[in-house]
GROMACS .gro file of C-alpha atoms in nm:
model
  316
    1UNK     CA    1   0.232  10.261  17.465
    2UNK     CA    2   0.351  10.092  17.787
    3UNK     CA    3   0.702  10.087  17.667
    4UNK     CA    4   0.716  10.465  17.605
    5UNK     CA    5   0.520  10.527  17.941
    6UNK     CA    6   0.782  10.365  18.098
    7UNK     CA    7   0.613  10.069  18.230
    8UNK     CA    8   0.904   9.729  18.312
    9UNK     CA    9   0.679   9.466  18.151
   10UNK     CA   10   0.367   9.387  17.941
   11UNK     CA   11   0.174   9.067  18.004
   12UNK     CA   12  -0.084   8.868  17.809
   13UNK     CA   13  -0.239   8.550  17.850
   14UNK     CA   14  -0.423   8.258  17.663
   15UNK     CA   15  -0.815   8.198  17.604
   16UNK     CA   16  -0.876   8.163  17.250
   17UNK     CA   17  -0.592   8.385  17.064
   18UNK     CA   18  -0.192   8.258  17.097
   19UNK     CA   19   0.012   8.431  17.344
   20UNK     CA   20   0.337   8.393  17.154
   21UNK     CA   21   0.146   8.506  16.803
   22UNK     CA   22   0.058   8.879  17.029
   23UNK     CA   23   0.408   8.852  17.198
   24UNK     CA   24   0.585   8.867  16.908
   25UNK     CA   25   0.345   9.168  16.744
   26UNK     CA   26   0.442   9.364  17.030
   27UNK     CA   27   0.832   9.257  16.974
   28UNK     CA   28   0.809   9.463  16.689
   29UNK     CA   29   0.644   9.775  16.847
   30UNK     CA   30   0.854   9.798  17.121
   31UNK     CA   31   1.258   9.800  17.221
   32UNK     CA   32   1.288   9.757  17.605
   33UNK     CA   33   0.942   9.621  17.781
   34UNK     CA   34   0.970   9.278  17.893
   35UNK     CA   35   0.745   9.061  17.699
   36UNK     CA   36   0.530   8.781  17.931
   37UNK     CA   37   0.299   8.506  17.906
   38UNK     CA   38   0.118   8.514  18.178
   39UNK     CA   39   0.020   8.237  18.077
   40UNK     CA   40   0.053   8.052  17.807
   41UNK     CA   41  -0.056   7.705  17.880
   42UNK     CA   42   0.110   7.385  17.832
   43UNK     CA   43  -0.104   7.054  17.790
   44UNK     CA   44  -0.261   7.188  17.500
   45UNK     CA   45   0.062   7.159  17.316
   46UNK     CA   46   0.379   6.987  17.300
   47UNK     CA   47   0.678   7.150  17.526
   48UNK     CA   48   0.879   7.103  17.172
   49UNK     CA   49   0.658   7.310  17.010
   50UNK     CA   50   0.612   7.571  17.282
   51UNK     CA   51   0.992   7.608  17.329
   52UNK     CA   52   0.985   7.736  16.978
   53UNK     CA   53   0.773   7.963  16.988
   54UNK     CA   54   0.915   8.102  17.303
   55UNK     CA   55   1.221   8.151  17.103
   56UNK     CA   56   1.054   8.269  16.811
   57UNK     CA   57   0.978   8.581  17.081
   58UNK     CA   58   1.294   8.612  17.209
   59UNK     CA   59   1.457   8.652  16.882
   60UNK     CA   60   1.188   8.917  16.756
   61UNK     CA   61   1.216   9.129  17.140
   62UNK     CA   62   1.646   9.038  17.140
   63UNK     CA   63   1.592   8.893  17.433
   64UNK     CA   64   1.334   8.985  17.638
   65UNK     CA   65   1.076   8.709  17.673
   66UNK     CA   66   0.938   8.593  18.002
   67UNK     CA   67   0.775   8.256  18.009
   68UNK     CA   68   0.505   8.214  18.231
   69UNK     CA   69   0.345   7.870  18.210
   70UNK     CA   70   0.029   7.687  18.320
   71UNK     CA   71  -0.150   7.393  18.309
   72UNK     CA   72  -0.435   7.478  18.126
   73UNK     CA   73  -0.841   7.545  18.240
   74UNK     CA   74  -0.969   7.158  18.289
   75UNK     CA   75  -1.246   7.270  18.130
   76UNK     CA   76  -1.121   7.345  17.816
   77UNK     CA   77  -0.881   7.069  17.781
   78UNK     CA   78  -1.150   6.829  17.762
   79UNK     CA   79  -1.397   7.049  17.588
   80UNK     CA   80  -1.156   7.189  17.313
   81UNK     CA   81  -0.786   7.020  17.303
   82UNK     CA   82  -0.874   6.640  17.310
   83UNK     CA   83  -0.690   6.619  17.623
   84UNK     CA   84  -0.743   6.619  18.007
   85UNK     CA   85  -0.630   6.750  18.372
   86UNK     CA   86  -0.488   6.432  18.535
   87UNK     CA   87  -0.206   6.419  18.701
   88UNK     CA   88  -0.102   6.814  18.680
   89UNK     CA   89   0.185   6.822  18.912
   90UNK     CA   90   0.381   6.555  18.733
   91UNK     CA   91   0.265   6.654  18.405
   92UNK     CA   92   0.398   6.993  18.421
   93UNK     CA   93   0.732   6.891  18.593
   94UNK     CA   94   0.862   6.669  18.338
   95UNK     CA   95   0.690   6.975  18.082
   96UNK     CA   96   0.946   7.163  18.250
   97UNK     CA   97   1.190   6.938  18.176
   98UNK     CA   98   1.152   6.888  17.803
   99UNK     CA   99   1.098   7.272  17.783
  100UNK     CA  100   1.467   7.307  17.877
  101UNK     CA  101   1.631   7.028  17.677
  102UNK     CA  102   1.474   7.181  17.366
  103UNK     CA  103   1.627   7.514  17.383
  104UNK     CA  104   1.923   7.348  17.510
  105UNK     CA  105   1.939   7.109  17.193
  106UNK     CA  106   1.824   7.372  16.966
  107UNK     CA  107   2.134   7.603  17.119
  108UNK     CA  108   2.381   7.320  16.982
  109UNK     CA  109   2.438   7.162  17.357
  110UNK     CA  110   2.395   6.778  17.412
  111UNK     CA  111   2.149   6.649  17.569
  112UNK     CA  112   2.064   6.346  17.736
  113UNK     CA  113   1.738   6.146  17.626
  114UNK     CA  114   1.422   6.183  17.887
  115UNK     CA  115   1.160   5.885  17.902
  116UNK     CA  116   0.909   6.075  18.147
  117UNK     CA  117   0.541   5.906  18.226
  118UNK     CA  118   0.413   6.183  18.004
  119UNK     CA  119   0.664   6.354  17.749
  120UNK     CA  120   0.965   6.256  17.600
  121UNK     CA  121   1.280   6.404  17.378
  122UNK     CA  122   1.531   6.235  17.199
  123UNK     CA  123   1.777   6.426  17.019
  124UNK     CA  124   1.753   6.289  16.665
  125UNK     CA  125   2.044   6.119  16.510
  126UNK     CA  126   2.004   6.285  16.193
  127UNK     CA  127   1.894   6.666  16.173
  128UNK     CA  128   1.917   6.723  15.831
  129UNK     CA  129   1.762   7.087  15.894
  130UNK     CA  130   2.034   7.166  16.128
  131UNK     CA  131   1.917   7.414  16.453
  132UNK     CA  132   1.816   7.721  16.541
  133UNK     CA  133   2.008   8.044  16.627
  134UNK     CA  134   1.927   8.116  17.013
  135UNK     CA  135   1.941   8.457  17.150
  136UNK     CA  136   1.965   8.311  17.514
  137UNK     CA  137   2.021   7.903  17.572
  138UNK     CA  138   1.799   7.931  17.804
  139UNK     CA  139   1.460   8.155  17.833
  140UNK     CA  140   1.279   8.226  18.202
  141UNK     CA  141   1.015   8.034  18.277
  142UNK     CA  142   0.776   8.139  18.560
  143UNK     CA  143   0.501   7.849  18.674
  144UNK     CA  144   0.180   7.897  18.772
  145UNK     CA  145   0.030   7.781  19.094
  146UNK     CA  146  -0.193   7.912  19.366
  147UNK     CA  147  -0.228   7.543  19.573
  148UNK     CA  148   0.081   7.438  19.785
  149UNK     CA  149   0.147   7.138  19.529
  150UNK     CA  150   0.212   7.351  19.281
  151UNK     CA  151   0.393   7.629  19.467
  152UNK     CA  152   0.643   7.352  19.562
  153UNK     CA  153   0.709   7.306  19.208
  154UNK     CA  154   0.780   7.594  19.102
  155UNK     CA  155   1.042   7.613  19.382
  156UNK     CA  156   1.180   7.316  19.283
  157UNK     CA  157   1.208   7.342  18.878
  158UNK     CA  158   1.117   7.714  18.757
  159UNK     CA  159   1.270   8.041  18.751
  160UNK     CA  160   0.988   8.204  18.894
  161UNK     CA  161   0.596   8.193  19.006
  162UNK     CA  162   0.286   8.345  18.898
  163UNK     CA  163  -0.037   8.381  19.071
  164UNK     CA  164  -0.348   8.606  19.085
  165UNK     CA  165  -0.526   8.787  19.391
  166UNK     CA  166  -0.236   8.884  19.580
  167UNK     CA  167  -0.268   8.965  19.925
  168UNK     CA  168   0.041   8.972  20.214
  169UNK     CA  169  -0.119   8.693  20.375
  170UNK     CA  170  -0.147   8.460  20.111
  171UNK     CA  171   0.184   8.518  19.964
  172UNK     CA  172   0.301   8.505  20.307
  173UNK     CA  173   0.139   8.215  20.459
  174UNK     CA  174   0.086   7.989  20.135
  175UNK     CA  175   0.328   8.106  19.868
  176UNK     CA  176   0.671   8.207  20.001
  177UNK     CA  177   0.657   7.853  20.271
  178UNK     CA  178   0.583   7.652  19.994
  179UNK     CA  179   0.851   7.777  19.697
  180UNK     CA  180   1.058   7.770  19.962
  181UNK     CA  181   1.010   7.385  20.051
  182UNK     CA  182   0.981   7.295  19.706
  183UNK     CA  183   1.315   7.523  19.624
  184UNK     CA  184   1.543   7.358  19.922
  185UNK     CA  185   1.391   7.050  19.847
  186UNK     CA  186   1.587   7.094  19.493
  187UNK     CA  187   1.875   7.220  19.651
  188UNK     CA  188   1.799   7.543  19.546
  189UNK     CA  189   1.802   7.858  19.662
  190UNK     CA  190   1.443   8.031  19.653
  191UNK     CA  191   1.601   8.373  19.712
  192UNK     CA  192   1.680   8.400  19.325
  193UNK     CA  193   1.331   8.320  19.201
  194UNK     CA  194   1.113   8.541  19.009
  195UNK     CA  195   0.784   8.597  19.207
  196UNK     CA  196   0.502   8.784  19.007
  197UNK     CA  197   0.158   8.814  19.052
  198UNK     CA  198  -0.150   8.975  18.815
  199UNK     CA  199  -0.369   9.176  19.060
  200UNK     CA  200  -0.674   9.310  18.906
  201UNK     CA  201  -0.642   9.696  18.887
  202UNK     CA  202  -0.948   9.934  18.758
  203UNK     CA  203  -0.853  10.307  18.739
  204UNK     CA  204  -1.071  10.577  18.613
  205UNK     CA  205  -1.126  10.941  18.718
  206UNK     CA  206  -1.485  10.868  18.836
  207UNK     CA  207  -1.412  10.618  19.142
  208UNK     CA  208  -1.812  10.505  19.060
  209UNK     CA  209  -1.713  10.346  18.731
  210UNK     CA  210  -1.390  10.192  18.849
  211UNK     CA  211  -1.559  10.018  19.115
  212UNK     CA  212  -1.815   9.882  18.881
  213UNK     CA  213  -1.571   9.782  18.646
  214UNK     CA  214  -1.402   9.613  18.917
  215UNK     CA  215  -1.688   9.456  19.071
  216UNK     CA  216  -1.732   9.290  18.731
  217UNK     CA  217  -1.367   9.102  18.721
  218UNK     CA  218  -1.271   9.014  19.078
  219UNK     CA  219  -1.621   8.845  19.079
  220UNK     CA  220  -1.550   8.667  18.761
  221UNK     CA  221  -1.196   8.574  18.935
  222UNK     CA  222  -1.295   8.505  19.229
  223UNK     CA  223  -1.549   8.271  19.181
  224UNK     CA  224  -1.386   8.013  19.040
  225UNK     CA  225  -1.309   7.735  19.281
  226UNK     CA  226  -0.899   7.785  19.216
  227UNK     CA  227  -0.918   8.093  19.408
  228UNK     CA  228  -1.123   7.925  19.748
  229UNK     CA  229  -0.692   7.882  19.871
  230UNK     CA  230  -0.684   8.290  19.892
  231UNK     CA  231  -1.095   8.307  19.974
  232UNK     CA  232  -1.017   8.077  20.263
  233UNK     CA  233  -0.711   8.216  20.462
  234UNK     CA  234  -0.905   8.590  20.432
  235UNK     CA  235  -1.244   8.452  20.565
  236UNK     CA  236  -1.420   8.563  20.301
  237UNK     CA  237  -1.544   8.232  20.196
  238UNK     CA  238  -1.870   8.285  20.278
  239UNK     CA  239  -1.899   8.587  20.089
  240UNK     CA  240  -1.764   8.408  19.815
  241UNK     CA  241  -2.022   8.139  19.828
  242UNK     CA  242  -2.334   8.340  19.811
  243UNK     CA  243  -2.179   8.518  19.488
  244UNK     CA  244  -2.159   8.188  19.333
  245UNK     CA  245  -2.502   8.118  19.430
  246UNK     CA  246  -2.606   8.434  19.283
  247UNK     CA  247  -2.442   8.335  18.974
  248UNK     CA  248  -2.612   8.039  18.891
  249UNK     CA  249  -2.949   8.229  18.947
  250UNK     CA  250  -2.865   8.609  18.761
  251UNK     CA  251  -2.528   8.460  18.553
  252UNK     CA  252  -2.282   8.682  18.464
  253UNK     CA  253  -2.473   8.964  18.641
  254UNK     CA  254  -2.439   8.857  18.939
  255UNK     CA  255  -2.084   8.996  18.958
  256UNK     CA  256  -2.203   9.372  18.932
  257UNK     CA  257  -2.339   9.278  19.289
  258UNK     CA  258  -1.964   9.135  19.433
  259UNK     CA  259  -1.949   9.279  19.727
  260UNK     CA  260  -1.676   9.606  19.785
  261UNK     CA  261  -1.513   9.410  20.083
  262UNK     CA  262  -1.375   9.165  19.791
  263UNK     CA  263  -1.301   9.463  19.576
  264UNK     CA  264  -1.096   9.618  19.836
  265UNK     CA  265  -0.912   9.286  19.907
  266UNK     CA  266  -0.808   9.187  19.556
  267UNK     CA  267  -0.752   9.462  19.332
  268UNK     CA  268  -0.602   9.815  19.344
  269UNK     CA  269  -0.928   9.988  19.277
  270UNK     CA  270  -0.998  10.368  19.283
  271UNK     CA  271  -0.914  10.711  19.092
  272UNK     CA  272  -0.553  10.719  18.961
  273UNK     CA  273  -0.453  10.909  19.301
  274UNK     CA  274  -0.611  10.669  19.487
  275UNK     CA  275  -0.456  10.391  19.285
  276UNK     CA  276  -0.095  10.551  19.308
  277UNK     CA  277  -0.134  10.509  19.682
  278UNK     CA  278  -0.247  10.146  19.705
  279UNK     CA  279   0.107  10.029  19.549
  280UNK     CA  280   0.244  10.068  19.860
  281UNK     CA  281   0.035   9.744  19.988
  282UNK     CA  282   0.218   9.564  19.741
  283UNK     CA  283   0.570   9.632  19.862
  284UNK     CA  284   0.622   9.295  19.960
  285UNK     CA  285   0.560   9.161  19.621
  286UNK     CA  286   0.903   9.165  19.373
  287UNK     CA  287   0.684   9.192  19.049
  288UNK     CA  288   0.323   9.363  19.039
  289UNK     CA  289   0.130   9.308  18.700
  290UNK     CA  290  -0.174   9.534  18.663
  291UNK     CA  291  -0.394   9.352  18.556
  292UNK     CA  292  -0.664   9.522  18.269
  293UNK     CA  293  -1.003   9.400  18.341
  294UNK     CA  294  -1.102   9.214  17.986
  295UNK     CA  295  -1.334   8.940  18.098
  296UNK     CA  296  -1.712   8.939  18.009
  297UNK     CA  297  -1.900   9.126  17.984
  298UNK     CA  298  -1.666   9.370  17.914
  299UNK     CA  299  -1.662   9.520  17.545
  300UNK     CA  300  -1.341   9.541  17.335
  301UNK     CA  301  -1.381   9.925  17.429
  302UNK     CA  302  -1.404   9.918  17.791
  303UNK     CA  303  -1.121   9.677  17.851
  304UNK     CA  304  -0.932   9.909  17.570
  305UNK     CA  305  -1.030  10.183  17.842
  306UNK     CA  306  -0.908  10.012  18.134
  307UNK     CA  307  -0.550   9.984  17.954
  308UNK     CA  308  -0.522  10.334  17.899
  309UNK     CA  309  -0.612  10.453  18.215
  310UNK     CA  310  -0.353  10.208  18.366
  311UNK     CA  311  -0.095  10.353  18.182
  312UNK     CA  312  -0.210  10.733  18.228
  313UNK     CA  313  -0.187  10.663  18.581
  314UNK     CA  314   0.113  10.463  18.619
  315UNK     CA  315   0.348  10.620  18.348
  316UNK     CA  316   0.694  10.721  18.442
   0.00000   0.00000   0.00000
């Protein structure tokens, strides 16, 4: 439905179901959409395995999958994948790394051996099931960071960024400096990165329910401590505080309370008019993912809702 509305990209993202699995379903309802993980998360499985199924996308879409890559939620690495958060910057760098010799060995290119602290490749002397057939050698990947660590290393090794709760001065203050360091630091030029960010975005006809559907997801989003770097340079840290304080005494309903002010900040919020007209705060930002509200409590029906009315009111 978003390709045929006209809509440059789709997007989805990893809890509990594979990214790649729903990537390539929609690879084979769709001919020109760009097809993104955003994210798909990496210490959860080997870069090996994830280049593969990168590629396996690519090959469904002919060519039009969009890597975007994260660590992984430290709390469920340690609860669910037998692994852990240590060490994230270097972890994902030399993830990075591996990511790119394995499409580049699988596209018939040689390849020098890597011995990182934390993965390794070695192109086997012996293949006895030969490669793969590539569509592209090499497939975008997009990193994603919100802390200036992180944002340095995406300048420095990816083809692009990701982030959430996108405002002009966070991007300008914290994410553009930073790339950029991290991008000349490579000898790179951060002028040909990728820069994408999901910002929350609840449309309906009756501006009531959109705000309460919004309410719902930027307090869910905003509460957890990753998001204090964009909480902080707003001053709305405070505000941010007492929700979480409210959410350890009412739980998840404590975010039908978040207050508009944080509404207003991170999401496009509003009828579709209304809606329409907030894009042009994001004209700053090279790649705007609306994001469909999805997290609970939300029922399989609202968040099925929220999609729709995104693309009624953003079709082409």
């Amino acid at each position: 439905m978003a390709d045929e509305a006209g809509l440059d990209s789709v997007w989805t993202y990893e809890v509990y179901r594979n990214p790649f699995a729903m990537l390539c379903t929609s690879a084979l309802a769709t001919s020109n959409i760009e097809l993104c993980s955003g994210l798909a998360t990496a210490f959860n499985r080997s870069p090996f395995e994830a280049a593969n199924a990168a590629a396996d996308v690519d090959e469904l879409s002919g060519g039009r999958m969009k890597f975007g890559l994260g660590t992984g939620v430290p709390e469920f690495l340690e609860s669910f994948h037998s692994t852990d958060f240590n060490k994230p910057i270097k972890r994902l760098s030399e993830y990075v790394d591996v990511l790119r010799r394995s499409w580049a060995y699988l596209a018939g290119e040689e390849v020098k051996p890597f011995d990182g602290s934390y993965y390794r490749f070695t192109a086997p002397p012996i293949n006895p099931w030969g490669l793969r057939e590539m569509v592209r050698p090499q497939i975008p990947i997009l990193v994603a960071g919100m802390r200036p660590q992180m944002l340095k290393l995406c300048g420095a090794k990816a083809d692009g960024w990701v982030g959430y709760l996108w405002t002009p001065k966070f991007f300008e203050q914290i994410v553009l400096p930073n790339i950029a360091e991290g991008a000349r630091s490579a000898g790179r030029d951060p002028d040909g990165l990728d820069l994408a960010c999901e910002v929350i975005c609840c449309v309906h006809p009756d501006r009531d329910v959109a705000l309460a559907r919004a309410k719902k997801h930027v307090g869910f989003y905003i509460a957890h401590p990753v998001s204090d770097v964009v909480a902080e340079i707003e001053g709305v840290q405070d505000l941010v505080n007492e929700l979480r304080v409210s959410m350890m005494q009412k739980g998840l309903a404590a975010f039908e309370d978040t207050p508009e002010e944080l509404v207003e900040l991170f999401s496009i919020t509003g009828t579709p008019e209304e809606c329409r007209q907030k894009l042009d705060n994001y004209q700053g930002l090279p790649h705007l993912a609306l994001h469909t509200s999805y997290v609970p409590p939300f029922t399989a029906e609202e968040s099925e809702d929220c999609y729709l009315q995104i693309i009624d009111a953003f079709k082409r």
